[in-house]
Structures are given as C-alpha cells and as structure tokens.
PDB file of N, CA, C and O and ligand atoms in Angstrom:
ATOM      1  N   MET W   1       8.875  61.361 -64.172  1.00  0.00           N
ATOM      2  CA  MET W   1      10.294  61.683 -63.609  1.00  0.00           C
ATOM      3  C   MET W   1      10.824  60.686 -63.493  1.00  0.00           C
ATOM      4  O   MET W   1      10.180  59.220 -62.863  1.00  0.00           O
ATOM      5  N   LYS W   2      11.791  59.872 -64.712  1.00  0.00           N
ATOM      6  CA  LYS W   2      12.010  58.141 -64.319  1.00  0.00           C
ATOM      7  C   LYS W   2      12.758  58.204 -63.658  1.00  0.00           C
ATOM      8  O   LYS W   2      13.405  59.031 -62.798  1.00  0.00           O
ATOM      9  N   GLN W   3      13.188  57.179 -62.577  1.00  0.00           N
ATOM     10  CA  GLN W   3      13.523  56.865 -61.445  1.00  0.00           C
ATOM     11  C   GLN W   3      15.118  56.962 -61.521  1.00  0.00           C
ATOM     12  O   GLN W   3      16.108  57.302 -60.763  1.00  0.00           O
ATOM     13  N   THR W   4      15.572  56.505 -62.856  1.00  0.00           N
ATOM     14  CA  THR W   4      16.886  57.207 -63.044  1.00  0.00           C
ATOM     15  C   THR W   4      17.282  57.907 -63.264  1.00  0.00           C
ATOM     16  O   THR W   4      18.836  58.509 -63.164  1.00  0.00           O
ATOM     17  N   ASP W   5      16.973  58.928 -64.071  1.00  0.00           N
ATOM     18  CA  ASP W   5      16.927  60.309 -63.464  1.00  0.00           C
ATOM     19  C   ASP W   5      17.119  61.116 -62.459  1.00  0.00           C
ATOM     20  O   ASP W   5      18.121  61.921 -61.890  1.00  0.00           O
ATOM     21  N   PHE W   6      16.883  60.304 -61.129  1.00  0.00           N
ATOM     22  CA  PHE W   6      16.623  61.035 -60.152  1.00  0.00           C
ATOM     23  C   PHE W   6      18.094  60.255 -59.163  1.00  0.00           C
ATOM     24  O   PHE W   6      18.439  61.501 -58.507  1.00  0.00           O
ATOM     25  N   VAL W   7      18.318  59.368 -59.598  1.00  0.00           N
ATOM     26  CA  VAL W   7      19.312  58.469 -59.247  1.00  0.00           C
ATOM     27  C   VAL W   7      20.777  59.277 -59.481  1.00  0.00           C
ATOM     28  O   VAL W   7      21.206  58.403 -61.266  1.00  0.00           O
ATOM     29  N   GLU W   8      21.670  59.988 -59.163  1.00  0.00           N
ATOM     30  CA  GLU W   8      22.939  59.964 -59.967  1.00  0.00           C
ATOM     31  C   GLU W   8      23.478  60.439 -58.824  1.00  0.00           C
ATOM     32  O   GLU W   8      23.764  60.501 -57.179  1.00  0.00           O
ATOM     33  N   VAL W   9      25.137  60.303 -58.729  1.00  0.00           N
ATOM     34  CA  VAL W   9      26.067  60.145 -58.038  1.00  0.00           C
ATOM     35  C   VAL W   9      26.234  61.577 -57.318  1.00  0.00           C
ATOM     36  O   VAL W   9      26.673  62.801 -58.179  1.00  0.00           O
ATOM     37  N   LYS W  10      25.757  61.983 -56.254  1.00  0.00           N
ATOM     38  CA  LYS W  10      26.524  63.177 -55.709  1.00  0.00           C
ATOM     39  C   LYS W  10      27.720  63.544 -55.256  1.00  0.00           C
ATOM     40  O   LYS W  10      28.810  62.504 -55.111  1.00  0.00           O
ATOM     41  N   GLN W  11      28.811  64.523 -55.373  1.00  0.00           N
ATOM     42  CA  GLN W  11      29.797  64.651 -54.927  1.00  0.00           C
ATOM     43  C   GLN W  11      29.828  66.114 -53.912  1.00  0.00           C
ATOM     44  O   GLN W  11      29.052  66.652 -54.577  1.00  0.00           O
ATOM     45  N   MET W  12      30.899  66.092 -53.184  1.00  0.00           N
ATOM     46  CA  MET W  12      31.357  67.083 -52.501  1.00  0.00           C
ATOM     47  C   MET W  12      32.544  67.405 -52.973  1.00  0.00           C
ATOM     48  O   MET W  12      33.828  66.646 -53.037  1.00  0.00           O
ATOM     49  N   GLN W  13      32.810  68.864 -52.980  1.00  0.00           N
ATOM     50  CA  GLN W  13      34.323  69.427 -53.519  1.00  0.00           C
ATOM     51  C   GLN W  13      34.387  69.920 -52.097  1.00  0.00           C
ATOM     52  O   GLN W  13      33.799  70.678 -51.142  1.00  0.00           O
ATOM     53  N   VAL W  14      35.590  69.556 -51.825  1.00  0.00           N
ATOM     54  CA  VAL W  14      36.577  69.799 -50.745  1.00  0.00           C
ATOM     55  C   VAL W  14      38.110  69.989 -50.546  1.00  0.00           C
ATOM     56  O   VAL W  14      38.971  69.863 -52.043  1.00  0.00           O
ATOM     57  N   LYS W  15      38.650  71.165 -49.992  1.00  0.00           N
ATOM     58  CA  LYS W  15      40.267  71.659 -50.456  1.00  0.00           C
ATOM     59  C   LYS W  15      40.739  71.298 -49.305  1.00  0.00           C
ATOM     60  O   LYS W  15      40.648  70.781 -48.031  1.00  0.00           O
ATOM     61  N   CYS W  16      41.466  70.787 -49.674  1.00  0.00           N
ATOM     62  CA  CYS W  16      42.763  70.414 -48.608  1.00  0.00           C
ATOM     63  C   CYS W  16      43.244  71.401 -47.791  1.00  0.00           C
ATOM     64  O   CYS W  16      43.536  72.353 -48.530  1.00  0.00           O
ATOM     65  N   VAL W  17      44.076  71.456 -47.041  1.00  0.00           N
ATOM     66  CA  VAL W  17      44.009  72.231 -46.003  1.00  0.00           C
ATOM     67  C   VAL W  17      46.129  72.712 -46.028  1.00  0.00           C
ATOM     68  O   VAL W  17      46.454  74.030 -45.714  1.00  0.00           O
ATOM     69  N   LEU W  18      46.601  71.770 -46.545  1.00  0.00           N
ATOM     70  CA  LEU W  18      47.318  71.633 -46.592  1.00  0.00           C
ATOM     71  C   LEU W  18      48.217  72.124 -48.088  1.00  0.00           C
ATOM     72  O   LEU W  18      49.417  73.338 -47.779  1.00  0.00           O
ATOM     73  N   CYS W  19      47.111  71.689 -49.116  1.00  0.00           N
ATOM     74  CA  CYS W  19      48.239  72.313 -50.322  1.00  0.00           C
ATOM     75  C   CYS W  19      47.021  73.106 -51.342  1.00  0.00           C
ATOM     76  O   CYS W  19      47.077  73.695 -52.646  1.00  0.00           O
ATOM     77  N   ASP W  20      46.226  73.134 -50.457  1.00  0.00           N
ATOM     78  CA  ASP W  20      44.872  73.805 -51.358  1.00  0.00           C
ATOM     79  C   ASP W  20      44.175  73.426 -52.586  1.00  0.00           C
ATOM     80  O   ASP W  20      43.195  74.175 -53.785  1.00  0.00           O
ATOM     81  N   GLN W  21      44.427  71.822 -52.785  1.00  0.00           N
ATOM     82  CA  GLN W  21      43.959  71.794 -54.076  1.00  0.00           C
ATOM     83  C   GLN W  21      42.626  71.351 -53.837  1.00  0.00           C
ATOM     84  O   GLN W  21      41.992  70.241 -52.843  1.00  0.00           O
ATOM     85  N   ILE W  22      41.690  71.531 -55.163  1.00  0.00           N
ATOM     86  CA  ILE W  22      40.620  71.153 -54.243  1.00  0.00           C
ATOM     87  C   ILE W  22      40.218  69.858 -54.738  1.00  0.00           C
ATOM     88  O   ILE W  22      40.238  69.427 -56.052  1.00  0.00           O
ATOM     89  N   GLU W  23      39.496  68.711 -54.149  1.00  0.00           N
ATOM     90  CA  GLU W  23      39.185  66.898 -54.549  1.00  0.00           C
ATOM     91  C   GLU W  23      37.627  66.530 -54.868  1.00  0.00           C
ATOM     92  O   GLU W  23      37.436  67.675 -53.614  1.00  0.00           O
ATOM     93  N   ASP W  24      37.033  65.772 -55.652  1.00  0.00           N
ATOM     94  CA  ASP W  24      35.789  65.519 -55.911  1.00  0.00           C
ATOM     95  C   ASP W  24      36.091  64.522 -54.877  1.00  0.00           C
ATOM     96  O   ASP W  24      36.357  63.721 -55.020  1.00  0.00           O
ATOM     97  N   ILE W  25      34.602  64.194 -53.627  1.00  0.00           N
ATOM     98  CA  ILE W  25      34.865  63.521 -53.154  1.00  0.00           C
ATOM     99  C   ILE W  25      33.524  62.800 -53.111  1.00  0.00           C
ATOM    100  O   ILE W  25      32.424  63.512 -53.355  1.00  0.00           O
ATOM    101  N   ASP W  26      32.916  61.282 -53.384  1.00  0.00           N
ATOM    102  CA  ASP W  26      31.423  61.120 -53.109  1.00  0.00           C
ATOM    103  C   ASP W  26      31.264  61.503 -51.754  1.00  0.00           C
ATOM    104  O   ASP W  26      31.640  61.429 -50.757  1.00  0.00           O
ATOM    105  N   ASP W  27      30.063  62.122 -52.211  1.00  0.00           N
ATOM    106  CA  ASP W  27      28.822  62.538 -51.221  1.00  0.00           C
ATOM    107  C   ASP W  27      28.558  61.524 -50.213  1.00  0.00           C
ATOM    108  O   ASP W  27      28.465  61.412 -49.063  1.00  0.00           O
ATOM    109  N   ASP W  28      28.598  59.847 -50.327  1.00  0.00           N
ATOM    110  CA  ASP W  28      28.100  58.942 -49.585  1.00  0.00           C
ATOM    111  C   ASP W  28      29.783  58.487 -49.000  1.00  0.00           C
ATOM    112  O   ASP W  28      29.288  57.284 -47.930  1.00  0.00           O
ATOM    113  N   ALA W  29      31.019  58.874 -49.395  1.00  0.00           N
ATOM    114  CA  ALA W  29      32.409  58.668 -48.301  1.00  0.00           C
ATOM    115  C   ALA W  29      31.646  58.787 -46.756  1.00  0.00           C
ATOM    116  O   ALA W  29      31.305  59.788 -46.506  1.00  0.00           O
ATOM    117  N   LEU W  30      32.945  58.318 -47.021  1.00  0.00           N
ATOM    118  CA  LEU W  30      32.909  58.423 -44.846  1.00  0.00           C
ATOM    119  C   LEU W  30      33.715  59.886 -44.261  1.00  0.00           C
ATOM    120  O   LEU W  30      33.066  60.143 -43.614  1.00  0.00           O
ATOM    121  N   GLN W  31      34.616  60.401 -45.212  1.00  0.00           N
ATOM    122  CA  GLN W  31      34.847  61.061 -44.974  1.00  0.00           C
ATOM    123  C   GLN W  31      34.232  63.069 -45.500  1.00  0.00           C
ATOM    124  O   GLN W  31      33.766  63.894 -44.631  1.00  0.00           O
ATOM    125  N   ALA W  32      32.850  62.644 -46.241  1.00  0.00           N
ATOM    126  CA  ALA W  32      32.032  63.795 -46.788  1.00  0.00           C
ATOM    127  C   ALA W  32      30.943  63.795 -45.498  1.00  0.00           C
ATOM    128  O   ALA W  32      30.505  64.699 -44.969  1.00  0.00           O
ATOM    129  N   LYS W  33      30.875  63.009 -45.117  1.00  0.00           N
ATOM    130  CA  LYS W  33      29.525  62.088 -43.473  1.00  0.00           C
ATOM    131  C   LYS W  33      30.299  63.777 -42.569  1.00  0.00           C
ATOM    132  O   LYS W  33      29.591  63.613 -41.625  1.00  0.00           O
ATOM    133  N   ARG W  34      31.664  62.823 -42.365  1.00  0.00           N
ATOM    134  CA  ARG W  34      32.067  62.986 -41.328  1.00  0.00           C
ATOM    135  C   ARG W  34      32.224  65.123 -41.300  1.00  0.00           C
ATOM    136  O   ARG W  34      32.399  65.166 -40.090  1.00  0.00           O
ATOM    137  N   LEU W  35      32.561  65.253 -42.585  1.00  0.00           N
ATOM    138  CA  LEU W  35      33.116  66.956 -42.799  1.00  0.00           C
ATOM    139  C   LEU W  35      31.584  67.318 -42.641  1.00  0.00           C
ATOM    140  O   LEU W  35      31.399  68.352 -41.884  1.00  0.00           O
ATOM    141  N   ARG W  36      30.503  66.929 -42.864  1.00  0.00           N
ATOM    142  CA  ARG W  36      28.959  67.144 -42.439  1.00  0.00           C
ATOM    143  C   ARG W  36      29.044  67.517 -41.424  1.00  0.00           C
ATOM    144  O   ARG W  36      28.024  68.095 -40.551  1.00  0.00           O
ATOM    145  N   ASN W  37      29.040  66.586 -40.295  1.00  0.00           N
ATOM    146  CA  ASN W  37      28.759  66.517 -39.424  1.00  0.00           C
ATOM    147  C   ASN W  37      29.884  67.506 -38.157  1.00  0.00           C
ATOM    148  O   ASN W  37      29.277  67.088 -37.105  1.00  0.00           O
ATOM    149  N   ARG W  38      30.676  67.424 -38.792  1.00  0.00           N
ATOM    150  CA  ARG W  38      32.006  68.178 -38.335  1.00  0.00           C
ATOM    151  C   ARG W  38      32.187  67.677 -37.425  1.00  0.00           C
ATOM    152  O   ARG W  38      33.218  67.682 -36.423  1.00  0.00           O
ATOM    153  N   LYS W  39      32.660  66.084 -37.243  1.00  0.00           N
ATOM    154  CA  LYS W  39      34.042  65.450 -37.005  1.00  0.00           C
ATOM    155  C   LYS W  39      35.047  65.287 -37.673  1.00  0.00           C
ATOM    156  O   LYS W  39      35.587  65.356 -36.766  1.00  0.00           O
ATOM    157  N   LEU W  40      34.664  65.964 -38.670  1.00  0.00           N
ATOM    158  CA  LEU W  40      35.970  66.407 -39.231  1.00  0.00           C
ATOM    159  C   LEU W  40      36.248  67.258 -39.733  1.00  0.00           C
ATOM    160  O   LEU W  40      34.763  68.068 -40.587  1.00  0.00           O
ATOM    161  N   ASN W  41      37.219  69.021 -39.145  1.00  0.00           N
ATOM    162  CA  ASN W  41      36.641  69.704 -40.106  1.00  0.00           C
ATOM    163  C   ASN W  41      38.190  70.327 -40.384  1.00  0.00           C
ATOM    164  O   ASN W  41      37.753  71.308 -41.500  1.00  0.00           O
ATOM    165  N   MET W  42      38.149  69.457 -41.046  1.00  0.00           N
ATOM    166  CA  MET W  42      39.792  69.052 -42.178  1.00  0.00           C
ATOM    167  C   MET W  42      39.484  69.074 -43.563  1.00  0.00           C
ATOM    168  O   MET W  42      39.649  67.349 -42.552  1.00  0.00           O
ATOM    169  N   TYR W  43      39.759  69.596 -44.010  1.00  0.00           N
ATOM    170  CA  TYR W  43      40.435  67.340 -45.192  1.00  0.00           C
ATOM    171  C   TYR W  43      41.922  67.396 -45.722  1.00  0.00           C
ATOM    172  O   TYR W  43      42.316  68.783 -46.105  1.00  0.00           O
ATOM    173  N   LEU W  44      42.258  66.387 -46.080  1.00  0.00           N
ATOM    174  CA  LEU W  44      43.617  65.753 -46.996  1.00  0.00           C
ATOM    175  C   LEU W  44      43.382  65.587 -48.166  1.00  0.00           C
ATOM    176  O   LEU W  44      42.873  64.657 -47.642  1.00  0.00           O
ATOM    177  N   CYS W  45      43.998  66.023 -49.313  1.00  0.00           N
ATOM    178  CA  CYS W  45      43.769  65.195 -49.870  1.00  0.00           C
ATOM    179  C   CYS W  45      44.814  64.073 -49.365  1.00  0.00           C
ATOM    180  O   CYS W  45      45.644  64.139 -49.232  1.00  0.00           O
ATOM    181  N   THR W  46      44.948  62.382 -50.956  1.00  0.00           N
ATOM    182  CA  THR W  46      44.961  61.695 -50.690  1.00  0.00           C
ATOM    183  C   THR W  46      46.782  61.838 -50.315  1.00  0.00           C
ATOM    184  O   THR W  46      47.091  60.653 -49.619  1.00  0.00           O
ATOM    185  N   PRO W  47      47.767  62.294 -51.709  1.00  0.00           N
ATOM    186  CA  PRO W  47      48.808  62.859 -51.108  1.00  0.00           C
ATOM    187  C   PRO W  47      49.517  63.607 -49.853  1.00  0.00           C
ATOM    188  O   PRO W  47      50.087  62.516 -49.269  1.00  0.00           O
ATOM    189  N   CYS W  48      48.696  64.565 -49.627  1.00  0.00           N
ATOM    190  CA  CYS W  48      49.279  64.855 -48.036  1.00  0.00           C
ATOM    191  C   CYS W  48      48.264  64.018 -46.627  1.00  0.00           C
ATOM    192  O   CYS W  48      49.962  63.736 -45.929  1.00  0.00           O
ATOM    193  N   ASN W  49      48.123  63.066 -47.450  1.00  0.00           N
ATOM    194  CA  ASN W  49      47.145  62.293 -45.863  1.00  0.00           C
ATOM    195  C   ASN W  49      48.417  61.353 -46.268  1.00  0.00           C
ATOM    196  O   ASN W  49      48.485  61.018 -44.752  1.00  0.00           O
ATOM    197  N   GLU W  50      48.526  60.863 -47.505  1.00  0.00           N
ATOM    198  CA  GLU W  50      49.777  59.410 -47.015  1.00  0.00           C
ATOM    199  C   GLU W  50      50.622  59.998 -46.353  1.00  0.00           C
ATOM    200  O   GLU W  50      51.615  59.521 -45.724  1.00  0.00           O
ATOM    201  N   ARG W  51      51.376  61.513 -46.873  1.00  0.00           N
ATOM    202  CA  ARG W  51      52.423  61.919 -45.932  1.00  0.00           C
ATOM    203  C   ARG W  51      52.798  62.195 -44.669  1.00  0.00           C
ATOM    204  O   ARG W  51      53.413  61.875 -43.881  1.00  0.00           O
ATOM    205  N   ILE W  52      51.135  62.509 -44.523  1.00  0.00           N
ATOM    206  CA  ILE W  52      50.831  62.915 -42.881  1.00  0.00           C
ATOM    207  C   ILE W  52      50.890  61.096 -41.956  1.00  0.00           C
ATOM    208  O   ILE W  52      51.658  61.046 -40.859  1.00  0.00           O
ATOM    209  N   ALA W  53      50.358  60.389 -42.463  1.00  0.00           N
ATOM    210  CA  ALA W  53      50.275  59.031 -41.579  1.00  0.00           C
ATOM    211  C   ALA W  53      51.752  58.424 -42.038  1.00  0.00           C
ATOM    212  O   ALA W  53      51.720  58.416 -40.521  1.00  0.00           O
ATOM    213  N   LYS W  54      52.970  59.262 -42.418  1.00  0.00           N
ATOM    214  CA  LYS W  54      53.464  58.388 -42.708  1.00  0.00           C
ATOM    215  C   LYS W  54      54.565  59.002 -41.564  1.00  0.00           C
ATOM    216  O   LYS W  54      55.101  58.360 -40.589  1.00  0.00           O
ATOM    217  N   ASN W  55      54.416  60.728 -41.103  1.00  0.00           N
ATOM    218  CA  ASN W  55      55.313  61.174 -40.092  1.00  0.00           C
ATOM    219  C   ASN W  55      54.531  60.776 -39.011  1.00  0.00           C
ATOM    220  O   ASN W  55      55.456  60.652 -37.757  1.00  0.00           O
ATOM    221  N   THR W  56      53.079  60.587 -39.123  1.00  0.00           N
ATOM    222  CA  THR W  56      52.438  60.144 -37.836  1.00  0.00           C
ATOM    223  C   THR W  56      52.964  59.141 -37.305  1.00  0.00           C
ATOM    224  O   THR W  56      52.939  58.814 -36.189  1.00  0.00           O
ATOM    225  N   LYS W  57      53.067  58.245 -37.935  1.00  0.00           N
ATOM    226  CA  LYS W  57      53.260  56.134 -37.905  1.00  0.00           C
ATOM    227  C   LYS W  57      54.884  56.393 -36.840  1.00  0.00           C
ATOM    228  O   LYS W  57      55.497  56.285 -35.938  1.00  0.00           O
ATOM    229  N   LYS W  58      56.001  57.614 -37.774  1.00  0.00           N
ATOM    230  CA  LYS W  58      57.597  57.959 -37.385  1.00  0.00           C
ATOM    231  C   LYS W  58      57.266  58.189 -35.931  1.00  0.00           C
ATOM    232  O   LYS W  58      58.025  58.039 -34.956  1.00  0.00           O
ATOM    233  N   ARG W  59      56.286  59.014 -35.947  1.00  0.00           N
ATOM    234  CA  ARG W  59      56.211  60.242 -33.628  1.00  0.00           C
ATOM    235  C   ARG W  59      55.977  59.111 -32.992  1.00  0.00           C
ATOM    236  O   ARG W  59      55.942  59.010 -31.697  1.00  0.00           O
ATOM    237  N   HIS W  60      54.570  57.846 -33.960  1.00  0.00           N
ATOM    238  CA  HIS W  60      54.232  56.960 -32.431  1.00  0.00           C
ATOM    239  C   HIS W  60      55.153  55.760 -32.355  1.00  0.00           C
ATOM    240  O   HIS W  60      55.173  55.333 -31.128  1.00  0.00           O
ATOM    241  N   LYS W  61      56.092  55.748 -33.387  1.00  0.00           N
ATOM    242  CA  LYS W  61      57.530  54.985 -32.896  1.00  0.00           C
ATOM    243  C   LYS W  61      58.196  55.639 -31.552  1.00  0.00           C
ATOM    244  O   LYS W  61      58.707  54.781 -30.519  1.00  0.00           O
ATOM    245  N   SER W  62      58.561  56.607 -31.714  1.00  0.00           N
ATOM    246  CA  SER W  62      59.576  57.649 -30.359  1.00  0.00           C
ATOM    247  C   SER W  62      58.321  57.727 -29.285  1.00  0.00           C
ATOM    248  O   SER W  62      59.013  57.592 -28.452  1.00  0.00           O
ATOM    249  N   GLY W  63      57.254  58.058 -29.536  1.00  0.00           N
ATOM    250  CA  GLY W  63      56.118  58.314 -28.951  1.00  0.00           C
ATOM    251  C   GLY W  63      55.985  56.743 -27.586  1.00  0.00           C
ATOM    252  O   GLY W  63      56.135  56.731 -27.018  1.00  0.00           O
ATOM    253  N   ASN W  64      55.894  56.152 -28.930  1.00  0.00           N
ATOM    254  CA  ASN W  64      55.724  54.654 -27.936  1.00  0.00           C
ATOM    255  C   ASN W  64      57.133  54.395 -27.695  1.00  0.00           C
ATOM    256  O   ASN W  64      56.728  53.748 -26.146  1.00  0.00           O
ATOM    257  N   PHE W  65      58.075  54.367 -27.615  1.00  0.00           N
ATOM    258  CA  PHE W  65      59.581  54.735 -27.016  1.00  0.00           C
ATOM    259  C   PHE W  65      59.484  55.019 -26.096  1.00  0.00           C
ATOM    260  O   PHE W  65      59.744  54.266 -24.378  1.00  0.00           O
ATOM    261  N   HIS W  66      58.972  56.020 -25.606  1.00  0.00           N
ATOM    262  CA  HIS W  66      58.956  57.236 -24.574  1.00  0.00           C
ATOM    263  C   HIS W  66      58.207  56.743 -23.801  1.00  0.00           C
ATOM    264  O   HIS W  66      58.200  56.653 -22.212  1.00  0.00           O
ATOM    265  N   LEU W  67      57.133  56.278 -24.332  1.00  0.00           N
ATOM    266  CA  LEU W  67      55.716  55.550 -23.351  1.00  0.00           C
ATOM    267  C   LEU W  67      56.215  54.787 -22.416  1.00  0.00           C
ATOM    268  O   LEU W  67      56.295  54.273 -21.394  1.00  0.00           O
ATOM    269  N   PHE W  68      57.093  53.561 -23.259  1.00  0.00           N
ATOM    270  CA  PHE W  68      57.351  52.441 -23.040  1.00  0.00           C
ATOM    271  C   PHE W  68      58.648  52.212 -21.638  1.00  0.00           C
ATOM    272  O   PHE W  68      58.740  51.933 -20.914  1.00  0.00           O
ATOM    273  N   LYS W  69      59.123  54.160 -21.741  1.00  0.00           N
ATOM    274  CA  LYS W  69      60.288  54.055 -20.860  1.00  0.00           C
ATOM    275  C   LYS W  69      59.810  54.611 -19.729  1.00  0.00           C
ATOM    276  O   LYS W  69      60.416  53.938 -18.036  1.00  0.00           O
ATOM    277  N   GLU W  70      58.334  55.571 -19.569  1.00  0.00           N
ATOM    278  CA  GLU W  70      57.719  55.587 -18.897  1.00  0.00           C
ATOM    279  C   GLU W  70      57.147  54.640 -17.629  1.00  0.00           C
ATOM    280  O   GLU W  70      57.213  54.650 -16.436  1.00  0.00           O
ATOM    281  N   LYS W  71      56.665  53.900 -18.473  1.00  0.00           N
ATOM    282  CA  LYS W  71      55.804  52.774 -18.210  1.00  0.00           C
ATOM    283  C   LYS W  71      57.310  51.962 -16.849  1.00  0.00           C
ATOM    284  O   LYS W  71      56.903  51.140 -16.227  1.00  0.00           O
ATOM    285  N   LYS W  72      58.228  51.607 -17.695  1.00  0.00           N
ATOM    286  CA  LYS W  72      58.897  50.843 -17.195  1.00  0.00           C
ATOM    287  C   LYS W  72      59.887  51.340 -15.507  1.00  0.00           C
ATOM    288  O   LYS W  72      59.565  50.999 -14.745  1.00  0.00           O
ATOM    289  N   ASP W  73      60.039  53.086 -15.830  1.00  0.00           N
ATOM    290  CA  ASP W  73      60.665  53.412 -14.412  1.00  0.00           C
ATOM    291  C   ASP W  73      58.860  53.275 -13.739  1.00  0.00           C
ATOM    292  O   ASP W  73      59.084  53.130 -12.211  1.00  0.00           O
ATOM    293  N   THR W  74      57.605  53.321 -13.935  1.00  0.00           N
ATOM    294  CA  THR W  74      56.744  53.498 -13.138  1.00  0.00           C
ATOM    295  C   THR W  74      56.792  51.802 -12.388  1.00  0.00           C
ATOM    296  O   THR W  74      56.763  51.520 -11.033  1.00  0.00           O
ATOM    297  N   ASN W  75      57.089  50.622 -13.251  1.00  0.00           N
ATOM    298  CA  ASN W  75      56.640  49.601 -12.435  1.00  0.00           C
ATOM    299  C   ASN W  75      58.392  49.248 -11.838  1.00  0.00           C
ATOM    300  O   ASN W  75      57.634  48.678 -10.754  1.00  0.00           O
ATOM    301  N   ASP W  76      58.725  50.003 -12.072  1.00  0.00           N
ATOM    302  CA  ASP W  76      60.243  49.602 -11.356  1.00  0.00           C
ATOM    303  C   ASP W  76      60.306  50.426  -9.928  1.00  0.00           C
ATOM    304  O   ASP W  76      59.951  49.765  -8.467  1.00  0.00           O
ATOM    305  N   TYR W  77      59.536  51.613  -9.440  1.00  0.00           N
ATOM    306  CA  TYR W  77      58.806  52.174  -8.548  1.00  0.00           C
ATOM    307  C   TYR W  77      57.970  51.666  -8.203  1.00  0.00           C
ATOM    308  O   TYR W  77      58.249  50.928  -6.651  1.00  0.00           O
ATOM    309  N   LEU W  78      57.214  50.796  -8.448  1.00  0.00           N
ATOM    310  CA  LEU W  78      56.147  49.715  -7.575  1.00  0.00           C
ATOM    311  C   LEU W  78      57.471  48.564  -7.233  1.00  0.00           C
ATOM    312  O   LEU W  78      56.843  47.913  -6.559  1.00  0.00           O
TER     313      LEU W  78
HETATM  314 ZN1   ZN Y 101      47.160  68.601 -50.337  1.00  0.00          ZN
END
C-alpha cells in the first residue's frame, strides 16, 4: 500500500440539535475532537451557531448590566 492511499481526510457526520441539518466536519477539527471526548454533547450548524452567538451576546449585555448593578450595590454597602 502506498502512503498516499493511506492518507485520506476523514470526516465526521454531525447533526445540528436545532434544525436537524447534517453537516460533515473534518475529523481533525476541534469540534469533532470535543464531540468524541464528550466535552461537547451537541452540535450546532454554522447558521444556528451564529444565531445563538448573537443571542448570547445580547443576553451577556443585559447580564453584565445586572452584574454591574449588583457590584455597585455591594460597593455601596462596604
Ligand atoms: Zn442548525
């Protein structure tokens, strides 16, 4: 067997938990490794990922505001 025959790009099929879309990701990709190590137990396709990231950012904004308020209250208390 030639070495070139042996080397091939492996791909992993993953299903998006939100829209059930099946995507092929590179077997060497960080996401594939995380999924195999159970560090990541769900996969989001790129569009869903972007949507979630946007929503998370929005939530973080309001969350930070809340956190800031709490901090300020504590400082006043001290
Ligand atoms: Zn999706």
